[in-house]
PDB file of C-alpha atoms in Angstrom:
ATOM      1  CA  MET P  28       3.728  -5.145  32.843  1.00  0.00           C
ATOM      2  CA  ARG P  29       2.766  -1.785  34.348  1.00  0.00           C
ATOM      3  CA  LYS P  30       0.132   0.501  32.906  1.00  0.00           C
ATOM      4  CA  LEU P  31       1.498   3.639  31.279  1.00  0.00           C
ATOM      5  CA  LYS P  32       0.358   6.746  33.167  1.00  0.00           C
ATOM      6  CA  MET P  33       0.129   9.320  30.396  1.00  0.00           C
ATOM      7  CA  LYS P  34      -1.196  12.836  30.749  1.00  0.00           C
ATOM      8  CA  PRO P  35      -4.819  13.420  29.704  1.00  0.00           C
ATOM      9  CA  ASN P  36      -5.778  15.198  26.515  1.00  0.00           C
ATOM     10  CA  LEU P  37      -7.486  18.380  27.764  1.00  0.00           C
ATOM     11  CA  THR P  38      -7.794  20.030  24.353  1.00  0.00           C
ATOM     12  CA  ASP P  39     -10.692  20.256  21.908  1.00  0.00           C
ATOM     13  CA  GLY P  40      -8.860  17.926  19.516  1.00  0.00           C
ATOM     14  CA  TYR P  41      -8.736  14.154  19.390  1.00  0.00           C
ATOM     15  CA  LEU P  42      -5.749  11.825  19.277  1.00  0.00           C
ATOM     16  CA  PHE P  43      -5.977   8.392  17.670  1.00  0.00           C
ATOM     17  CA  THR P  44      -2.901   6.152  17.546  1.00  0.00           C
ATOM     18  CA  PHE P  45      -2.168   3.139  15.361  1.00  0.00           C
ATOM     19  CA  CYS P  46       0.387   0.502  16.404  1.00  0.00           C
ATOM     20  CA  GLY P  47       1.375  -3.005  15.379  1.00  0.00           C
ATOM     21  CA  LEU P  48       3.918  -5.028  13.451  1.00  0.00           C
ATOM     22  CA  ASP P  49       5.215  -3.853  10.101  1.00  0.00           C
ATOM     23  CA  GLY P  50       2.713  -5.302   7.643  1.00  0.00           C
ATOM     24  CA  CYS P  51      -0.154  -5.422  10.148  1.00  0.00           C
ATOM     25  CA  GLY P  52      -2.361  -3.201   7.973  1.00  0.00           C
ATOM     26  CA  LYS P  53      -2.284  -0.058  10.090  1.00  0.00           C
ATOM     27  CA  THR P  54      -1.389   2.194   7.157  1.00  0.00           C
ATOM     28  CA  THR P  55      -4.458   1.020   5.272  1.00  0.00           C
ATOM     29  CA  MET P  56      -6.647   1.578   8.327  1.00  0.00           C
ATOM     30  CA  LEU P  57      -5.344   5.059   9.143  1.00  0.00           C
ATOM     31  CA  THR P  58      -5.685   6.131   5.511  1.00  0.00           C
ATOM     32  CA  MET P  59      -9.319   5.015   5.491  1.00  0.00           C
ATOM     33  CA  LEU P  60      -9.979   6.872   8.741  1.00  0.00           C
ATOM     34  CA  LYS P  61      -8.274  10.027   7.468  1.00  0.00           C
ATOM     35  CA  ASP P  62     -10.335   9.965   4.282  1.00  0.00           C
ATOM     36  CA  ASP P  63     -13.543   9.550   6.292  1.00  0.00           C
ATOM     37  CA  LEU P  64     -12.855  12.227   8.890  1.00  0.00           C
ATOM     38  CA  GLU P  65     -11.408  14.956   6.701  1.00  0.00           C
ATOM     39  CA  LYS P  66     -14.774  15.334   4.973  1.00  0.00           C
ATOM     40  CA  LYS P  67     -16.020  17.192   8.052  1.00  0.00           C
ATOM     41  CA  HIS P  68     -13.040  17.668  10.363  1.00  0.00           C
ATOM     42  CA  GLY P  69      -9.539  19.058  10.286  1.00  0.00           C
ATOM     43  CA  VAL P  70      -7.181  16.070  10.274  1.00  0.00           C
ATOM     44  CA  PHE P  71      -3.444  15.986  10.963  1.00  0.00           C
ATOM     45  CA  LEU P  72      -1.647  12.782   9.982  1.00  0.00           C
ATOM     46  CA  THR P  73       1.751  12.155  11.538  1.00  0.00           C
ATOM     47  CA  LYS P  74       4.302   9.419  12.202  1.00  0.00           C
ATOM     48  CA  GLN P  75       6.656   8.324  14.981  1.00  0.00           C
ATOM     49  CA  PRO P  76       9.559   8.167  15.363  1.00  0.00           C
ATOM     50  CA  THR P  77      10.375  11.153  13.172  1.00  0.00           C
ATOM     51  CA  GLY P  78      12.855  11.199  10.331  1.00  0.00           C
ATOM     52  CA  ALA P  79      15.570  12.436  12.675  1.00  0.00           C
ATOM     53  CA  VAL P  80      15.585   9.019  14.337  1.00  0.00           C
ATOM     54  CA  ARG P  81      14.641   6.900  11.321  1.00  0.00           C
ATOM     55  CA  GLU P  82      17.601   8.223   9.347  1.00  0.00           C
ATOM     56  CA  SER P  83      20.109   7.826  12.178  1.00  0.00           C
ATOM     57  CA  GLU P  84      22.915   5.267  11.954  1.00  0.00           C
ATOM     58  CA  ILE P  85      21.812   3.389  15.065  1.00  0.00           C
ATOM     59  CA  PHE P  86      18.187   3.057  13.878  1.00  0.00           C
ATOM     60  CA  ARG P  87      19.179   1.871  10.421  1.00  0.00           C
ATOM     61  CA  THR P  88      21.594  -0.644  11.931  1.00  0.00           C
ATOM     62  CA  TYR P  89      18.830  -2.230  14.002  1.00  0.00           C
ATOM     63  CA  MET P  90      16.388  -2.173  11.103  1.00  0.00           C
ATOM     64  CA  ASP P  91      18.616  -3.278   8.244  1.00  0.00           C
ATOM     65  CA  CYS P  92      21.218  -5.757   9.484  1.00  0.00           C
ATOM     66  CA  PRO P  93      21.648  -8.626  11.958  1.00  0.00           C
ATOM     67  CA  ASP P  94      24.872  -7.339  13.553  1.00  0.00           C
ATOM     68  CA  HIS P  95      23.964  -4.956  16.390  1.00  0.00           C
ATOM     69  CA  SER P  96      27.188  -5.343  18.352  1.00  0.00           C
ATOM     70  CA  ALA P  97      28.224  -1.715  17.845  1.00  0.00           C
ATOM     71  CA  PHE P  98      25.226  -0.340  19.748  1.00  0.00           C
ATOM     72  CA  ASP P  99      23.334  -0.850  23.007  1.00  0.00           C
ATOM     73  CA  TYR P 100      19.634  -1.125  22.164  1.00  0.00           C
ATOM     74  CA  ARG P 101      18.724   0.866  25.274  1.00  0.00           C
ATOM     75  CA  SER P 102      20.474   3.865  23.745  1.00  0.00           C
ATOM     76  CA  LEU P 103      18.256   3.616  20.642  1.00  0.00           C
ATOM     77  CA  SER P 104      15.171   3.266  22.823  1.00  0.00           C
ATOM     78  CA  LEU P 105      16.118   6.393  24.760  1.00  0.00           C
ATOM     79  CA  LEU P 106      16.708   8.246  21.499  1.00  0.00           C
ATOM     80  CA  ALA P 107      13.311   7.185  20.171  1.00  0.00           C
ATOM     81  CA  ALA P 108      11.556   8.036  23.446  1.00  0.00           C
ATOM     82  CA  SER P 109      13.142  11.486  23.453  1.00  0.00           C
ATOM     83  CA  ASP P 110      12.043  12.004  19.863  1.00  0.00           C
ATOM     84  CA  ARG P 111       8.468  11.015  20.761  1.00  0.00           C
ATOM     85  CA  VAL P 112       8.355  13.441  23.692  1.00  0.00           C
ATOM     86  CA  GLN P 113       9.676  16.288  21.520  1.00  0.00           C
ATOM     87  CA  HIS P 114       7.326  15.448  18.665  1.00  0.00           C
ATOM     88  CA  GLY P 115       4.404  15.090  21.048  1.00  0.00           C
ATOM     89  CA  SER P 116       4.888  18.404  22.845  1.00  0.00           C
ATOM     90  CA  ARG P 117       5.908  20.518  19.873  1.00  0.00           C
ATOM     91  CA  VAL P 118       3.818  18.977  17.083  1.00  0.00           C
ATOM     92  CA  ILE P 119       0.968  16.765  18.264  1.00  0.00           C
ATOM     93  CA  GLU P 120      -0.129  18.920  21.215  1.00  0.00           C
ATOM     94  CA  LYS P 121      -0.160  22.071  19.086  1.00  0.00           C
ATOM     95  CA  GLU P 122      -2.386  20.394  16.509  1.00  0.00           C
ATOM     96  CA  LEU P 123      -4.707  19.132  19.265  1.00  0.00           C
ATOM     97  CA  GLU P 124      -4.915  22.617  20.747  1.00  0.00           C
ATOM     98  CA  SER P 125      -6.088  23.917  17.372  1.00  0.00           C
ATOM     99  CA  GLY P 126      -8.957  21.414  17.487  1.00  0.00           C
ATOM    100  CA  LYS P 127      -7.531  18.974  14.942  1.00  0.00           C
ATOM    101  CA  VAL P 128      -8.051  15.233  14.861  1.00  0.00           C
ATOM    102  CA  VAL P 129      -4.523  13.831  15.070  1.00  0.00           C
ATOM    103  CA  ILE P 130      -3.847  10.359  13.693  1.00  0.00           C
ATOM    104  CA  SER P 131      -0.425   8.968  14.547  1.00  0.00           C
ATOM    105  CA  ASP P 132       1.243   6.098  12.715  1.00  0.00           C
ATOM    106  CA  ARG P 133       2.895   4.433  15.743  1.00  0.00           C
ATOM    107  CA  TYR P 134       3.138   6.016  19.168  1.00  0.00           C
ATOM    108  CA  PHE P 135       4.860   5.661  22.550  1.00  0.00           C
ATOM    109  CA  TYR P 136       3.464   2.132  22.887  1.00  0.00           C
ATOM    110  CA  SER P 137       5.763   1.003  20.081  1.00  0.00           C
ATOM    111  CA  CYS P 138       8.757   2.212  22.055  1.00  0.00           C
ATOM    112  CA  LEU P 139       7.673   0.112  25.045  1.00  0.00           C
ATOM    113  CA  ALA P 140       6.908  -2.935  22.895  1.00  0.00           C
ATOM    114  CA  ASN P 141      10.325  -2.898  21.250  1.00  0.00           C
ATOM    115  CA  LEU P 142      12.169  -2.345  24.517  1.00  0.00           C
ATOM    116  CA  ARG P 143      10.408  -5.272  26.209  1.00  0.00           C
ATOM    117  CA  ALA P 144      10.648  -7.554  23.168  1.00  0.00           C
ATOM    118  CA  ARG P 145      14.421  -7.098  23.190  1.00  0.00           C
ATOM    119  CA  GLY P 146      14.661  -8.193  26.812  1.00  0.00           C
ATOM    120  CA  TYR P 147      14.594  -4.902  28.738  1.00  0.00           C
ATOM    121  CA  LYS P 148      11.529  -5.760  30.790  1.00  0.00           C
ATOM    122  CA  LYS P 149      12.805  -4.360  34.072  1.00  0.00           C
ATOM    123  CA  ASP P 150      13.572  -0.844  32.808  1.00  0.00           C
ATOM    124  CA  ARG P 151      11.512   1.713  34.715  1.00  0.00           C
ATOM    125  CA  TRP P 152      12.586   4.906  32.982  1.00  0.00           C
ATOM    126  CA  ILE P 153      10.150   4.398  30.102  1.00  0.00           C
ATOM    127  CA  TYR P 154       7.192   4.463  32.486  1.00  0.00           C
ATOM    128  CA  GLU P 155       8.418   7.751  33.969  1.00  0.00           C
ATOM    129  CA  ILE P 156       8.799   9.339  30.537  1.00  0.00           C
ATOM    130  CA  ALA P 157       5.249   8.283  29.655  1.00  0.00           C
ATOM    131  CA  GLY P 158       3.987  10.933  32.074  1.00  0.00           C
ATOM    132  CA  TYR P 159       5.045  13.627  29.582  1.00  0.00           C
ATOM    133  CA  VAL P 160       3.139  12.045  26.695  1.00  0.00           C
ATOM    134  CA  VAL P 161      -0.528  12.709  25.880  1.00  0.00           C
ATOM    135  CA  ARG P 162      -2.815   9.712  26.339  1.00  0.00           C
ATOM    136  CA  PRO P 163      -4.681   8.895  23.100  1.00  0.00           C
ATOM    137  CA  ASP P 164      -8.442   9.192  23.026  1.00  0.00           C
ATOM    138  CA  ALA P 165      -8.342   5.762  21.397  1.00  0.00           C
ATOM    139  CA  ALA P 166      -5.278   3.560  20.905  1.00  0.00           C
ATOM    140  CA  PHE P 167      -5.645   0.960  18.158  1.00  0.00           C
ATOM    141  CA  PHE P 168      -3.447  -2.120  17.985  1.00  0.00           C
ATOM    142  CA  PHE P 169      -3.627  -4.093  14.753  1.00  0.00           C
ATOM    143  CA  ASP P 170      -3.026  -7.804  15.035  1.00  0.00           C
ATOM    144  CA  VAL P 171      -2.205 -10.361  12.368  1.00  0.00           C
ATOM    145  CA  PRO P 172      -0.092 -13.558  12.361  1.00  0.00           C
ATOM    146  CA  VAL P 173       3.625 -12.822  12.031  1.00  0.00           C
ATOM    147  CA  GLU P 174       3.904 -14.795   8.794  1.00  0.00           C
ATOM    148  CA  THR P 175       1.149 -12.724   7.212  1.00  0.00           C
ATOM    149  CA  ALA P 176       2.725  -9.443   8.297  1.00  0.00           C
ATOM    150  CA  VAL P 177       6.152 -10.414   6.956  1.00  0.00           C
ATOM    151  CA  SER P 178       4.636 -11.613   3.687  1.00  0.00           C
ATOM    152  CA  ARG P 179       3.014  -8.202   3.232  1.00  0.00           C
ATOM    153  CA  VAL P 180       6.299  -6.435   3.907  1.00  0.00           C
ATOM    154  CA  ARG P 181       8.074  -8.620   1.350  1.00  0.00           C
ATOM    155  CA  GLN P 182       5.570  -7.531  -1.280  1.00  0.00           C
ATOM    156  CA  ARG P 183       6.923  -3.985  -1.060  1.00  0.00           C
ATOM    157  CA  GLU P 184       9.507  -3.379  -3.775  1.00  0.00           C
ATOM    158  CA  SER P 185      11.838  -1.474  -1.460  1.00  0.00           C
ATOM    159  CA  GLU P 186      11.727  -4.082   1.325  1.00  0.00           C
ATOM    160  CA  ARG P 187      11.951  -7.414  -0.454  1.00  0.00           C
ATOM    161  CA  ALA P 188      15.528  -7.948   0.688  1.00  0.00           C
ATOM    162  CA  ARG P 189      15.251  -6.180   4.052  1.00  0.00           C
ATOM    163  CA  TYR P 190      16.620  -7.985   7.084  1.00  0.00           C
ATOM    164  CA  ILE P 191      13.790  -9.127   9.401  1.00  0.00           C
ATOM    165  CA  ASP P 192      14.405 -10.777  12.772  1.00  0.00           C
ATOM    166  CA  MET P 193      11.586 -13.319  12.835  1.00  0.00           C
ATOM    167  CA  GLU P 194      11.963 -14.266  16.502  1.00  0.00           C
ATOM    168  CA  LEU P 195      11.747 -10.605  17.415  1.00  0.00           C
ATOM    169  CA  GLN P 196       8.512 -10.275  15.427  1.00  0.00           C
ATOM    170  CA  TYR P 197       6.899 -13.057  17.454  1.00  0.00           C
ATOM    171  CA  ARG P 198       7.909 -11.364  20.708  1.00  0.00           C
ATOM    172  CA  LEU P 199       6.733  -7.982  19.436  1.00  0.00           C
ATOM    173  CA  ARG P 200       3.325  -9.356  18.596  1.00  0.00           C
ATOM    174  CA  GLU P 201       2.932 -10.697  22.133  1.00  0.00           C
ATOM    175  CA  GLU P 202       4.071  -7.387  23.625  1.00  0.00           C
ATOM    176  CA  TYR P 203       1.635  -5.355  21.533  1.00  0.00           C
ATOM    177  CA  ILE P 204      -1.249  -7.554  22.636  1.00  0.00           C
ATOM    178  CA  ASP P 205      -0.223  -7.259  26.299  1.00  0.00           C
ATOM    179  CA  ILE P 206       0.246  -3.488  26.054  1.00  0.00           C
ATOM    180  CA  CYS P 207      -3.149  -3.135  24.407  1.00  0.00           C
ATOM    181  CA  ARG P 208      -4.893  -5.087  27.157  1.00  0.00           C
ATOM    182  CA  THR P 209      -3.017  -3.388  29.995  1.00  0.00           C
ATOM    183  CA  ASN P 210      -3.621   0.128  28.687  1.00  0.00           C
ATOM    184  CA  GLY P 211      -7.226  -0.107  27.530  1.00  0.00           C
ATOM    185  CA  GLY P 212      -6.444  -0.177  23.825  1.00  0.00           C
ATOM    186  CA  ILE P 213      -8.588  -1.591  21.035  1.00  0.00           C
ATOM    187  CA  LEU P 214      -7.260  -4.784  19.462  1.00  0.00           C
ATOM    188  CA  VAL P 215      -8.213  -4.959  15.788  1.00  0.00           C
ATOM    189  CA  PRO P 216      -7.712  -8.199  13.825  1.00  0.00           C
ATOM    190  CA  THR P 217      -6.473  -7.493  10.308  1.00  0.00           C
ATOM    191  CA  GLY P 218      -6.397 -10.999   8.933  1.00  0.00           C
ATOM    192  CA  ILE P 219     -10.078 -10.558   8.092  1.00  0.00           C
ATOM    193  CA  PRO P 220     -11.647  -8.521   5.240  1.00  0.00           C
ATOM    194  CA  VAL P 221     -10.453  -4.903   5.321  1.00  0.00           C
ATOM    195  CA  GLY P 222     -13.977  -3.547   5.653  1.00  0.00           C
ATOM    196  CA  LYS P 223     -14.660  -5.561   8.805  1.00  0.00           C
ATOM    197  CA  SER P 224     -11.408  -4.424  10.422  1.00  0.00           C
ATOM    198  CA  TYR P 225     -12.172  -0.819   9.586  1.00  0.00           C
ATOM    199  CA  GLU P 226     -15.677  -1.053  11.034  1.00  0.00           C
ATOM    200  CA  ILE P 227     -14.101  -1.700  14.450  1.00  0.00           C
ATOM    201  CA  VAL P 228     -11.973   1.423  14.098  1.00  0.00           C
ATOM    202  CA  LYS P 229     -14.776   3.595  12.767  1.00  0.00           C
ATOM    203  CA  LYS P 230     -17.230   2.546  15.455  1.00  0.00           C
ATOM    204  CA  GLU P 231     -14.803   3.415  18.270  1.00  0.00           C
ATOM    205  CA  VAL P 232     -13.815   6.761  16.704  1.00  0.00           C
ATOM    206  CA  GLU P 233     -17.464   7.725  16.305  1.00  0.00           C
ATOM    207  CA  ARG P 234     -18.137   6.760  19.920  1.00  0.00           C
ATOM    208  CA  VAL P 235     -15.232   8.874  21.190  1.00  0.00           C
ATOM    209  CA  MET P 236     -16.122  11.885  19.064  1.00  0.00           C
ATOM    210  CA  GLY P 237     -19.858  11.557  19.569  1.00  0.00           C
ATOM    211  CA  ILE P 238     -20.630  11.510  15.852  1.00  0.00           C
TER     212      ILE P 238
END
């Protein structure tokens, strides 16, 4: 796996990204961080991919059913990557330029993880696109056993019957760990007490921001 060569954040703001499997606990962690930081800082919470992609037929097909024969996954990955570039340049960068602390629920790393987990490990275009995306000041990757993550998802009323490709989840977990290590991310275990997981996040954020 190659390291993603993203462009540096040259603004007065800070960008923190949260990635991992559905059910890994990232939403809990980013909410805790937002609540902590907004006491003294301007915070902008956002999510990728945007609704434009999440509500598309191709995205819903890959998320909600096992039959993907109508679509080429690479086309969805390109759509998601395009959405992340647009969202990054027109939303995230503007908030950073205003001095905000931006916290993103998922980021470009998720696009790479999904592409590789589905077998597209030789694609080079995604590394080229990464050059147009701002590098986070700290990239957090939340790790928990697949069974635990899926169990958490199943506890959500709206997702109890959702289709989940278990084999894909195992591959995704491996990809996230590899991406984290290759790109200097912070791997945070979330199968431990919430407070201990959050301490890892808080300590790194405070180090980056000098607070």
